[in-house]
mmCIF file of C-alpha atoms and ligand atoms in Angstrom:
data_model
loop_
_atom_site.group_PDB
_atom_site.id
_atom_site.type_symbol
_atom_site.label_atom_id
_atom_site.label_comp_id
_atom_site.label_asym_id
_atom_site.label_seq_id
_atom_site.Cartn_x
_atom_site.Cartn_y
_atom_site.Cartn_z
ATOM 1 C CA MET O 1 21.541 26.577 17.904
ATOM 2 C CA ALA O 2 18.479 25.043 16.222
ATOM 3 C CA GLN O 3 17.973 21.341 16.884
ATOM 4 C CA ARG O 4 18.269 19.219 13.745
ATOM 5 C CA ILE O 5 15.479 16.776 12.866
ATOM 6 C CA GLY O 6 16.063 14.038 10.286
ATOM 7 C CA ILE O 7 13.265 12.535 8.198
ATOM 8 C CA LEU O 8 13.182 9.563 5.859
ATOM 9 C CA THR O 9 10.642 7.831 3.618
ATOM 10 C CA GLY O 10 11.058 4.038 3.278
ATOM 11 C CA GLY O 11 9.383 1.206 1.341
ATOM 12 C CA GLY O 12 6.995 1.612 -1.594
ATOM 13 C CA ASP O 13 6.039 5.210 -2.300
ATOM 14 C CA ALA O 14 2.478 6.301 -1.548
ATOM 15 C CA PRO O 15 0.562 9.388 -2.676
ATOM 16 C CA GLY O 16 0.576 11.750 0.321
ATOM 17 C CA LEU O 17 4.235 11.296 1.321
ATOM 18 C CA ASN O 18 5.068 14.821 0.198
ATOM 19 C CA ALA O 19 2.178 16.197 2.242
ATOM 20 C CA VAL O 20 3.705 14.548 5.338
ATOM 21 C CA ILE O 21 7.144 15.975 4.511
ATOM 22 C CA ARG O 22 5.653 19.463 4.069
ATOM 23 C CA GLY O 23 3.700 19.130 7.345
ATOM 24 C CA ILE O 24 6.882 18.225 9.260
ATOM 25 C CA VAL O 25 9.036 20.899 7.605
ATOM 26 C CA VAL O 26 6.535 23.750 8.005
ATOM 27 C CA ASN O 27 5.744 22.865 11.638
ATOM 28 C CA GLY O 28 9.432 22.195 12.384
ATOM 29 C CA ILE O 29 10.814 25.408 10.897
ATOM 30 C CA SER O 30 8.007 27.526 12.453
ATOM 31 C CA SER O 31 8.957 26.019 15.814
ATOM 32 C CA GLY O 32 12.663 26.812 15.424
ATOM 33 C CA TYR O 33 14.019 23.424 14.228
ATOM 34 C CA GLU O 34 16.152 22.546 11.201
ATOM 35 C CA VAL O 35 14.726 19.669 9.129
ATOM 36 C CA TRP O 36 16.999 17.400 7.071
ATOM 37 C CA GLY O 37 15.775 14.807 4.578
ATOM 38 C CA PHE O 38 17.709 11.526 4.258
ATOM 39 C CA ILE O 39 17.911 10.496 0.615
ATOM 40 C CA ASP O 40 16.352 7.121 -0.306
ATOM 41 C CA GLY O 41 15.203 5.935 3.095
ATOM 42 C CA TRP O 42 17.538 4.064 5.452
ATOM 43 C CA ALA O 43 20.137 4.004 2.645
ATOM 44 C CA GLY O 44 20.497 7.772 3.185
ATOM 45 C CA VAL O 45 21.094 7.185 6.899
ATOM 46 C CA LEU O 46 23.733 4.502 6.229
ATOM 47 C CA ASN O 47 25.546 6.773 3.783
ATOM 48 C CA ALA O 48 25.066 10.009 5.788
ATOM 49 C CA ASN O 49 23.382 11.326 2.666
ATOM 50 C CA ALA O 50 20.970 14.072 3.724
ATOM 51 C CA LYS O 51 20.044 17.592 2.729
ATOM 52 C CA GLN O 52 18.483 20.446 4.622
ATOM 53 C CA LEU O 53 14.888 21.144 3.600
ATOM 54 C CA THR O 54 13.704 24.740 3.370
ATOM 55 C CA LEU O 55 10.208 26.212 3.143
ATOM 56 C CA ASP O 56 10.899 26.763 -0.575
ATOM 57 C CA ASP O 57 11.711 23.073 -1.037
ATOM 58 C CA VAL O 58 8.308 22.066 0.285
ATOM 59 C CA GLU O 59 6.177 24.792 -1.251
ATOM 60 C CA ASP O 60 3.010 23.203 -2.627
ATOM 61 C CA ILE O 61 4.478 19.680 -2.662
ATOM 62 C CA HIS O 62 1.422 18.268 -0.848
ATOM 63 C CA ARG O 63 -0.234 18.207 -4.265
ATOM 64 C CA GLN O 64 2.483 15.992 -5.820
ATOM 65 C CA GLY O 65 2.779 12.201 -5.809
ATOM 66 C CA GLY O 66 5.970 10.296 -4.917
ATOM 67 C CA THR O 67 8.476 11.550 -2.356
ATOM 68 C CA ILE O 68 10.892 14.443 -2.920
ATOM 69 C CA ILE O 69 13.557 12.710 -0.813
ATOM 70 C CA GLY O 70 13.366 9.316 -2.542
ATOM 71 C CA THR O 71 12.804 5.897 -1.012
ATOM 72 C CA SER O 72 14.292 2.400 -0.944
ATOM 73 C CA ARG O 73 13.767 -0.931 0.749
ATOM 74 C CA THR O 74 17.016 -0.956 2.741
ATOM 75 C CA PRO O 75 17.237 -2.585 6.177
ATOM 76 C CA ILE O 76 19.720 -1.563 8.868
ATOM 77 C CA PHE O 77 19.143 -4.575 11.135
ATOM 78 C CA PRO O 78 19.616 -8.246 10.097
ATOM 79 C CA LYS O 79 16.506 -10.010 8.790
ATOM 80 C CA GLU O 80 15.675 -13.614 9.562
ATOM 81 C CA GLY O 81 16.529 -15.868 6.647
ATOM 82 C CA LYS O 82 18.131 -13.067 4.589
ATOM 83 C CA GLY O 83 21.649 -13.239 6.014
ATOM 84 C CA ASN O 84 22.082 -9.484 5.645
ATOM 85 C CA PRO O 85 24.613 -7.861 8.008
ATOM 86 C CA ASP O 86 23.719 -5.763 11.053
ATOM 87 C CA ARG O 87 24.437 -2.205 9.874
ATOM 88 C CA SER O 88 22.844 -0.420 12.812
ATOM 89 C CA ASP O 89 26.296 0.751 14.042
ATOM 90 C CA GLU O 90 26.796 2.609 10.758
ATOM 91 C CA ALA O 91 23.299 4.095 10.989
ATOM 92 C CA VAL O 92 23.790 5.338 14.557
ATOM 93 C CA ALA O 93 27.267 6.706 13.746
ATOM 94 C CA SER O 94 25.936 8.620 10.783
ATOM 95 C CA LEU O 95 22.956 10.066 12.725
ATOM 96 C CA LYS O 96 25.401 11.253 15.388
ATOM 97 C CA LYS O 97 27.900 12.580 12.842
ATOM 98 C CA LEU O 98 25.180 14.703 11.230
ATOM 99 C CA GLY O 99 24.078 15.980 14.643
ATOM 100 C CA ILE O 100 20.525 14.627 14.300
ATOM 101 C CA HIS O 101 18.492 15.223 17.469
ATOM 102 C CA ALA O 102 15.474 13.141 16.388
ATOM 103 C CA LEU O 103 14.521 10.973 13.424
ATOM 104 C CA ILE O 104 11.012 10.881 11.947
ATOM 105 C CA VAL O 105 10.503 7.648 10.013
ATOM 106 C CA ILE O 106 7.722 7.586 7.419
ATOM 107 C CA GLY O 107 6.905 4.083 6.220
ATOM 108 C CA GLY O 108 5.002 0.828 6.456
ATOM 109 C CA ASP O 109 5.511 -2.305 8.524
ATOM 110 C CA ASP O 110 9.109 -3.018 7.407
ATOM 111 C CA THR O 111 10.303 0.583 7.825
ATOM 112 C CA GLN O 112 8.553 1.050 11.178
ATOM 113 C CA GLY O 113 10.030 -2.289 12.300
ATOM 114 C CA GLU O 114 13.505 -0.799 11.829
ATOM 115 C CA ALA O 115 12.406 2.374 13.659
ATOM 116 C CA ASP O 116 11.093 0.353 16.618
ATOM 117 C CA ARG O 117 14.305 -1.681 16.837
ATOM 118 C CA LEU O 118 16.406 1.490 16.698
ATOM 119 C CA PHE O 119 14.304 3.026 19.481
ATOM 120 C CA LYS O 120 14.569 -0.083 21.699
ATOM 121 C CA ASP O 121 18.255 -0.496 20.976
ATOM 122 C CA LYS O 122 18.821 2.677 23.056
ATOM 123 C CA ARG O 123 21.830 3.933 21.058
ATOM 124 C CA PHE O 124 19.532 6.366 19.229
ATOM 125 C CA PRO O 125 16.142 6.371 20.968
ATOM 126 C CA HIS O 126 14.827 9.700 19.634
ATOM 127 C CA VAL O 127 12.595 8.077 17.011
ATOM 128 C CA VAL O 128 9.043 8.931 15.891
ATOM 129 C CA GLY O 129 6.997 7.107 13.213
ATOM 130 C CA VAL O 130 4.450 8.089 10.568
ATOM 131 C CA PRO O 131 2.351 5.225 9.077
ATOM 132 C CA LYS O 132 2.319 4.809 5.298
ATOM 133 C CA THR O 133 1.126 2.203 2.786
ATOM 134 C CA ILE O 134 -1.325 2.116 -0.083
ATOM 135 C CA ASP O 135 -2.244 -1.393 1.135
ATOM 136 C CA ASN O 136 -3.834 0.042 4.327
ATOM 137 C CA ASP O 137 -2.620 -3.038 6.200
ATOM 138 C CA LEU O 138 -0.579 -1.333 8.928
ATOM 139 C CA ARG O 139 -1.794 -2.069 12.445
ATOM 140 C CA ALA O 140 -2.654 0.548 15.067
ATOM 141 C CA THR O 141 -4.097 3.070 12.624
ATOM 142 C CA ASP O 142 -7.546 3.152 11.030
ATOM 143 C CA TYR O 143 -6.321 4.315 7.622
ATOM 144 C CA THR O 144 -2.996 5.049 5.961
ATOM 145 C CA PHE O 145 -2.546 7.864 3.454
ATOM 146 C CA GLY O 146 -2.106 6.696 -0.135
ATOM 147 C CA PHE O 147 -4.862 4.113 0.248
ATOM 148 C CA ASN O 148 -7.652 6.525 -0.703
ATOM 149 C CA THR O 149 -5.814 7.617 -3.870
ATOM 150 C CA ALA O 150 -4.978 4.048 -4.884
ATOM 151 C CA VAL O 151 -8.599 2.925 -4.393
ATOM 152 C CA GLU O 152 -9.819 5.869 -6.482
ATOM 153 C CA ILE O 153 -7.441 4.945 -9.330
ATOM 154 C CA ALA O 154 -8.446 1.270 -9.236
ATOM 155 C CA ALA O 155 -12.175 2.125 -9.063
ATOM 156 C CA GLN O 156 -11.815 4.399 -12.099
ATOM 157 C CA ALA O 157 -10.058 1.581 -13.963
ATOM 158 C CA LEU O 158 -12.930 -0.774 -13.122
ATOM 159 C CA ASP O 159 -15.433 1.829 -14.350
ATOM 160 C CA ARG O 160 -13.653 2.012 -17.691
ATOM 161 C CA LEU O 161 -13.360 -1.756 -18.016
ATOM 162 C CA HIS O 162 -17.115 -2.211 -17.528
ATOM 163 C CA THR O 163 -17.974 -0.574 -20.856
ATOM 164 C CA THR O 164 -15.472 -2.502 -22.939
ATOM 165 C CA ALA O 165 -16.137 -5.832 -21.171
ATOM 166 C CA LYS O 166 -19.878 -5.372 -21.659
ATOM 167 C CA SER O 167 -19.523 -4.517 -25.358
ATOM 168 C CA HIS O 168 -17.460 -7.636 -26.057
ATOM 169 C CA HIS O 169 -19.280 -9.923 -23.571
ATOM 170 C CA ARG O 170 -15.949 -10.725 -21.941
ATOM 171 C CA VAL O 171 -14.732 -11.683 -18.509
ATOM 172 C CA LEU O 172 -12.200 -9.117 -17.334
ATOM 173 C CA VAL O 173 -9.857 -9.972 -14.480
ATOM 174 C CA VAL O 174 -8.361 -6.864 -12.863
ATOM 175 C CA GLU O 175 -5.380 -7.328 -10.549
ATOM 176 C CA ILE O 176 -5.154 -4.814 -7.745
ATOM 177 C CA MET O 177 -2.180 -4.376 -5.370
ATOM 178 C CA GLY O 178 -2.454 -5.789 -1.871
ATOM 179 C CA ARG O 179 0.161 -8.206 -0.673
ATOM 180 C CA HIS O 180 -1.235 -9.439 2.650
ATOM 181 C CA ALA O 181 -4.571 -7.669 2.847
ATOM 182 C CA GLY O 182 -7.401 -7.153 0.374
ATOM 183 C CA TRP O 183 -8.437 -3.640 1.416
ATOM 184 C CA MET O 184 -7.790 -2.152 -2.016
ATOM 185 C CA ALA O 185 -9.448 -4.958 -3.982
ATOM 186 C CA LEU O 186 -12.419 -4.868 -1.614
ATOM 187 C CA GLU O 187 -13.004 -1.116 -1.664
ATOM 188 C CA ALA O 188 -12.147 -0.550 -5.345
ATOM 189 C CA GLY O 189 -14.238 -3.618 -6.194
ATOM 190 C CA MET O 190 -17.213 -2.273 -4.263
ATOM 191 C CA ALA O 191 -16.905 1.221 -5.737
ATOM 192 C CA GLY O 192 -16.192 -0.003 -9.256
ATOM 193 C CA GLY O 193 -18.982 -2.592 -9.260
ATOM 194 C CA ALA O 194 -16.859 -5.744 -9.578
ATOM 195 C CA HIS O 195 -19.034 -8.859 -9.775
ATOM 196 C CA ILE O 196 -16.463 -10.980 -7.945
ATOM 197 C CA ILE O 197 -13.902 -9.768 -5.375
ATOM 198 C CA LEU O 198 -10.988 -12.007 -4.380
ATOM 199 C CA THR O 199 -8.778 -11.069 -1.415
ATOM 200 C CA PRO O 200 -5.778 -12.708 0.317
ATOM 201 C CA GLU O 201 -7.793 -13.214 3.515
ATOM 202 C CA VAL O 202 -10.316 -15.643 2.007
ATOM 203 C CA LYS O 203 -9.000 -18.534 -0.089
ATOM 204 C CA PHE O 204 -11.116 -18.593 -3.230
ATOM 205 C CA ASP O 205 -12.690 -21.561 -4.982
ATOM 206 C CA MET O 206 -12.547 -21.608 -8.801
ATOM 207 C CA ASN O 207 -15.833 -23.497 -8.996
ATOM 208 C CA GLU O 208 -17.534 -20.621 -7.199
ATOM 209 C CA VAL O 209 -15.928 -18.149 -9.622
ATOM 210 C CA TYR O 210 -17.093 -20.202 -12.641
ATOM 211 C CA GLY O 211 -20.562 -20.449 -11.092
ATOM 212 C CA VAL O 212 -20.934 -16.656 -10.884
ATOM 213 C CA ILE O 213 -19.696 -16.187 -14.458
ATOM 214 C CA LYS O 214 -22.121 -18.830 -15.757
ATOM 215 C CA GLU O 215 -25.034 -17.397 -13.831
ATOM 216 C CA ARG O 216 -24.367 -13.943 -15.287
ATOM 217 C CA TYR O 217 -24.250 -15.316 -18.850
ATOM 218 C CA ASP O 218 -27.392 -17.381 -18.178
ATOM 219 C CA ASN O 219 -29.171 -14.253 -16.900
ATOM 220 C CA GLY O 220 -28.330 -12.391 -20.094
ATOM 221 C CA LYS O 221 -25.596 -10.286 -18.426
ATOM 222 C CA GLY O 222 -22.906 -11.387 -20.807
ATOM 223 C CA TYR O 223 -19.861 -10.012 -19.026
ATOM 224 C CA THR O 224 -18.142 -10.270 -15.656
ATOM 225 C CA ILE O 225 -15.603 -8.061 -13.894
ATOM 226 C CA ILE O 226 -13.364 -9.725 -11.323
ATOM 227 C CA ALA O 227 -11.290 -7.641 -8.874
ATOM 228 C CA VAL O 228 -8.453 -9.795 -7.559
ATOM 229 C CA ALA O 229 -5.836 -8.758 -5.012
ATOM 230 C CA GLU O 230 -2.282 -9.636 -6.083
ATOM 231 C CA GLY O 231 -1.910 -11.731 -2.913
ATOM 232 C CA ALA O 232 -5.169 -13.693 -3.343
ATOM 233 C CA GLU O 233 -4.824 -17.485 -3.119
ATOM 234 C CA GLY O 234 -6.957 -20.292 -4.451
ATOM 235 C CA ILE O 235 -5.054 -21.669 -7.435
ATOM 236 C CA GLU O 236 -1.720 -23.433 -7.618
ATOM 237 C CA GLU O 237 0.059 -20.931 -9.848
ATOM 238 C CA SER O 238 -0.613 -17.481 -8.372
ATOM 239 C CA GLY O 239 1.993 -15.600 -10.411
ATOM 240 C CA GLY O 240 4.903 -13.594 -8.998
ATOM 241 C CA SER O 241 8.433 -14.916 -8.557
ATOM 242 C CA GLU O 242 10.616 -16.504 -5.920
ATOM 243 C CA GLU O 243 12.644 -13.283 -5.805
ATOM 244 C CA THR O 244 12.435 -11.479 -2.458
ATOM 245 C CA ASP O 245 13.287 -7.918 -1.456
ATOM 246 C CA ALA O 246 15.725 -7.007 1.331
ATOM 247 C CA PHE O 247 12.966 -7.542 3.905
ATOM 248 C CA GLY O 248 12.107 -11.017 2.582
ATOM 249 C CA ASN O 249 8.864 -10.035 0.786
ATOM 250 C CA VAL O 250 8.271 -12.052 -2.383
ATOM 251 C CA LYS O 251 7.660 -10.169 -5.619
ATOM 252 C CA LEU O 252 3.970 -10.607 -6.400
ATOM 253 C CA GLY O 253 2.002 -9.962 -9.584
ATOM 254 C CA GLY O 254 0.498 -12.182 -12.227
ATOM 255 C CA VAL O 255 -2.456 -13.909 -10.586
ATOM 256 C CA CYS O 256 -4.723 -12.127 -13.106
ATOM 257 C CA GLU O 257 -2.958 -13.740 -16.080
ATOM 258 C CA THR O 258 -3.321 -17.208 -14.574
ATOM 259 C CA LEU O 259 -7.001 -16.579 -13.881
ATOM 260 C CA GLU O 260 -7.498 -15.264 -17.414
ATOM 261 C CA LYS O 261 -6.154 -18.500 -18.874
ATOM 262 C CA LEU O 262 -8.147 -20.774 -16.549
ATOM 263 C CA ILE O 263 -11.389 -18.875 -17.164
ATOM 264 C CA GLN O 264 -10.840 -18.705 -20.923
ATOM 265 C CA ASP O 265 -10.356 -22.491 -21.125
ATOM 266 C CA TRP O 266 -13.336 -23.119 -18.867
ATOM 267 C CA LEU O 267 -15.602 -20.829 -20.925
ATOM 268 C CA VAL O 268 -14.706 -22.556 -24.169
ATOM 269 C CA GLU O 269 -15.214 -26.016 -22.716
ATOM 270 C CA ASN O 270 -18.325 -25.416 -20.642
ATOM 271 C CA MET O 271 -20.440 -22.632 -22.095
ATOM 272 C CA GLU O 272 -22.906 -22.884 -24.902
ATOM 273 C CA LYS O 273 -22.549 -20.207 -27.583
ATOM 274 C CA PRO O 274 -25.594 -17.962 -28.145
ATOM 275 C CA TYR O 275 -24.839 -18.027 -31.925
ATOM 276 C CA PRO O 276 -22.197 -19.920 -33.969
ATOM 277 C CA GLU O 277 -19.772 -17.005 -34.446
ATOM 278 C CA PHE O 278 -19.769 -16.023 -30.751
ATOM 279 C CA LYS O 279 -16.393 -16.231 -28.958
ATOM 280 C CA PHE O 280 -16.201 -16.633 -25.204
ATOM 281 C CA GLU O 281 -13.215 -14.634 -24.018
ATOM 282 C CA ALA O 282 -11.423 -13.718 -20.801
ATOM 283 C CA ARG O 283 -8.868 -10.906 -20.586
ATOM 284 C CA SER O 284 -6.771 -9.501 -17.769
ATOM 285 C CA VAL O 285 -5.345 -6.161 -16.669
ATOM 286 C CA ARG O 286 -2.676 -5.769 -14.004
ATOM 287 C CA LEU O 287 -2.956 -2.250 -12.574
ATOM 288 C CA GLY O 288 0.435 -2.492 -10.839
ATOM 289 C CA HIS O 289 2.254 0.739 -10.098
ATOM 290 C CA LEU O 290 -0.413 2.881 -11.771
ATOM 291 C CA GLN O 291 -2.070 2.688 -8.353
ATOM 292 C CA ARG O 292 0.881 4.315 -6.600
ATOM 293 C CA GLY O 293 1.598 7.063 -9.113
ATOM 294 C CA GLY O 294 0.256 10.554 -9.614
ATOM 295 C CA ALA O 295 -1.255 13.214 -7.400
ATOM 296 C CA PRO O 296 -2.868 12.310 -4.065
ATOM 297 C CA THR O 297 -6.598 12.829 -3.502
ATOM 298 C CA ALA O 298 -7.678 15.714 -1.252
ATOM 299 C CA TYR O 299 -8.279 13.150 1.522
ATOM 300 C CA ASP O 300 -4.674 11.890 1.354
ATOM 301 C CA ARG O 301 -3.255 15.428 1.156
ATOM 302 C CA ILE O 302 -5.095 16.332 4.343
ATOM 303 C CA LEU O 303 -4.345 13.082 6.201
ATOM 304 C CA GLY O 304 -0.659 13.324 5.213
ATOM 305 C CA THR O 305 -0.463 16.964 6.293
ATOM 306 C CA ARG O 306 -2.092 16.277 9.667
ATOM 307 C CA LEU O 307 0.176 13.283 10.346
ATOM 308 C CA GLY O 308 3.266 15.345 9.451
ATOM 309 C CA VAL O 309 2.257 18.234 11.704
ATOM 310 C CA GLN O 310 1.463 15.873 14.595
ATOM 311 C CA ALA O 311 4.693 13.867 14.147
ATOM 312 C CA MET O 312 6.568 17.123 14.747
ATOM 313 C CA GLU O 313 4.433 17.658 17.864
ATOM 314 C CA LEU O 314 5.628 14.250 19.156
ATOM 315 C CA VAL O 315 9.210 15.443 18.647
ATOM 316 C CA LYS O 316 8.473 18.650 20.583
ATOM 317 C CA SER O 317 6.930 16.697 23.473
ATOM 318 C CA GLU O 318 9.743 14.097 23.273
ATOM 319 C CA THR O 319 7.256 11.238 22.868
ATOM 320 C CA TRP O 320 9.918 8.837 21.544
ATOM 321 C CA GLY O 321 9.175 5.355 20.237
ATOM 322 C CA HIS O 322 5.664 6.381 19.193
ATOM 323 C CA MET O 323 3.865 6.670 15.879
ATOM 324 C CA VAL O 324 1.131 9.118 14.939
ATOM 325 C CA SER O 325 -2.042 7.268 13.976
ATOM 326 C CA LEU O 326 -5.547 7.999 12.728
ATOM 327 C CA GLN O 327 -8.192 6.835 15.181
ATOM 328 C CA GLY O 328 -11.643 7.772 13.996
ATOM 329 C CA THR O 329 -11.088 11.382 12.985
ATOM 330 C CA GLU O 330 -8.383 12.136 15.563
ATOM 331 C CA ILE O 331 -4.621 11.840 15.225
ATOM 332 C CA LYS O 332 -3.241 10.066 18.303
ATOM 333 C CA ALA O 333 0.109 8.646 19.409
ATOM 334 C CA VAL O 334 0.554 4.877 19.700
ATOM 335 C CA LYS O 335 3.663 2.853 20.581
ATOM 336 C CA LEU O 336 5.626 1.817 17.478
ATOM 337 C CA GLU O 337 5.581 -1.785 18.706
ATOM 338 C CA GLU O 338 1.778 -1.824 18.389
ATOM 339 C CA ALA O 339 2.057 -1.188 14.655
ATOM 340 C CA VAL O 340 4.681 -3.743 13.658
ATOM 341 C CA GLY O 341 5.039 -7.520 13.437
ATOM 342 C CA GLY O 342 1.660 -8.311 11.877
ATOM 343 C CA TYR O 343 -0.971 -6.928 9.534
ATOM 344 C CA LYS O 344 -4.371 -5.314 9.764
ATOM 345 C CA LEU O 345 -6.459 -7.666 7.647
ATOM 346 C CA VAL O 346 -9.938 -7.237 6.173
ATOM 347 C CA PRO O 347 -12.384 -8.603 8.765
ATOM 348 C CA ASP O 348 -14.895 -11.269 7.663
ATOM 349 C CA SER O 349 -17.783 -8.860 8.231
ATOM 350 C CA ARG O 350 -16.436 -6.439 5.588
ATOM 351 C CA TYR O 351 -15.929 -9.291 3.132
ATOM 352 C CA GLU O 352 -19.430 -10.681 3.733
ATOM 353 C CA GLU O 353 -20.933 -7.198 3.304
ATOM 354 C CA ALA O 354 -19.360 -6.894 -0.153
ATOM 355 C CA LYS O 355 -20.224 -10.483 -1.053
ATOM 356 C CA ILE O 356 -23.972 -9.896 -1.148
ATOM 357 C CA PHE O 357 -23.382 -7.951 -4.384
ATOM 358 C CA GLN O 358 -21.390 -10.805 -5.958
ATOM 359 C CA GLY O 359 -22.697 -11.632 -9.411
ATOM 360 C CA LEU O 360 -25.200 -8.781 -9.510
HETATM 361 O O1 F6P U 1 3.537 -2.182 -0.075
HETATM 362 C C1 F6P U 1 2.962 -1.474 -1.101
HETATM 363 C C2 F6P U 1 3.064 -2.230 -2.403
HETATM 364 O O2 F6P U 1 2.584 -1.404 -3.426
HETATM 365 C C3 F6P U 1 2.358 -3.585 -2.420
HETATM 366 O O3 F6P U 1 0.974 -3.462 -2.679
HETATM 367 C C4 F6P U 1 3.099 -4.312 -3.510
HETATM 368 O O4 F6P U 1 3.064 -5.696 -3.352
HETATM 369 C C5 F6P U 1 4.493 -3.814 -3.343
HETATM 370 O O5 F6P U 1 4.406 -2.551 -2.698
HETATM 371 C C6 F6P U 1 5.256 -3.670 -4.637
HETATM 372 O O6 F6P U 1 6.528 -3.258 -4.351
HETATM 373 P P1 F6P U 1 7.585 -2.800 -5.426
HETATM 374 O O7 F6P U 1 7.157 -1.468 -5.955
HETATM 375 O O8 F6P U 1 8.860 -2.726 -4.676
HETATM 376 O O9 F6P U 1 7.571 -3.846 -6.479
#
């Protein structure tokens, strides 16, 4: 009888997830396995809610955004400070009930954390991981799929905002996703010609921001584009709410509106009008989930496909407790524990490299 492989997608969706699913299913079925998709991440495991995936189900899906098996932010192990119950017994019972031989877990830090704990727990050690996040902040892999697409979307948004900001001589603050790391703000900001880039790694100083805006106006470049990561810090009120998800992550979003207000007030108070009717204005745009939606770029389709194919190879070679990862141009296996429990942040050198274009 064919061995049954379970797969799940957990955490925020990322363009390229369907390419991974297709890679696993095509490689799995060609090698004589059955592949079952758990619906909505770990929630599907807890509820023994899974369906068999056929070649027809995955035909051409590498070109589609989202995930055909759904996702959620559902933990199975207790989280510090959350008081959620340990539901790993239910998860293991359901994997056994469905006759799952191995589980391929596609997700970011939180999801892979659950996978690593399940592997180490020994009750169900046949676990393999696939790294995913548009934030590109997962350790032990050079890039995650979804990041390239999200950067492309944000860079295109910046391109469009240049023309309108320039016409109205406005300051435009564009908020880009990135909870712990500023990879997206940095790369989209570089590609989209942002004059100021603010990331979570480097606490920003409003006086420096005002200085760049003033210098641009003084030099006759009457507009400024600011790319700010949602997790950037430097002002008291950074937006977002106290609300946390099941993994304890706070809900971010809103730093751009706060910056808009501060900059608007500062412009009015500190800048001299070029003519009496002139209005100094700041506006903001929060890109939000636009960055996660839609079709993946060719790069993410290929990276996702390769990771899916290679994850299935780890199952075949019984390389449990490992995650496929991109290292240079090669896909290699790394221990799950190397990926979790911290973040891959933007190094100072990358920030400094981008900073020489600040204000230009
Ligand atoms: O982790 C990816 C991500 O898109 C972050 O950039 C963002 O902070 C978060 O997910 C948003 O999550 P949700 O869609 O659950 O609000």
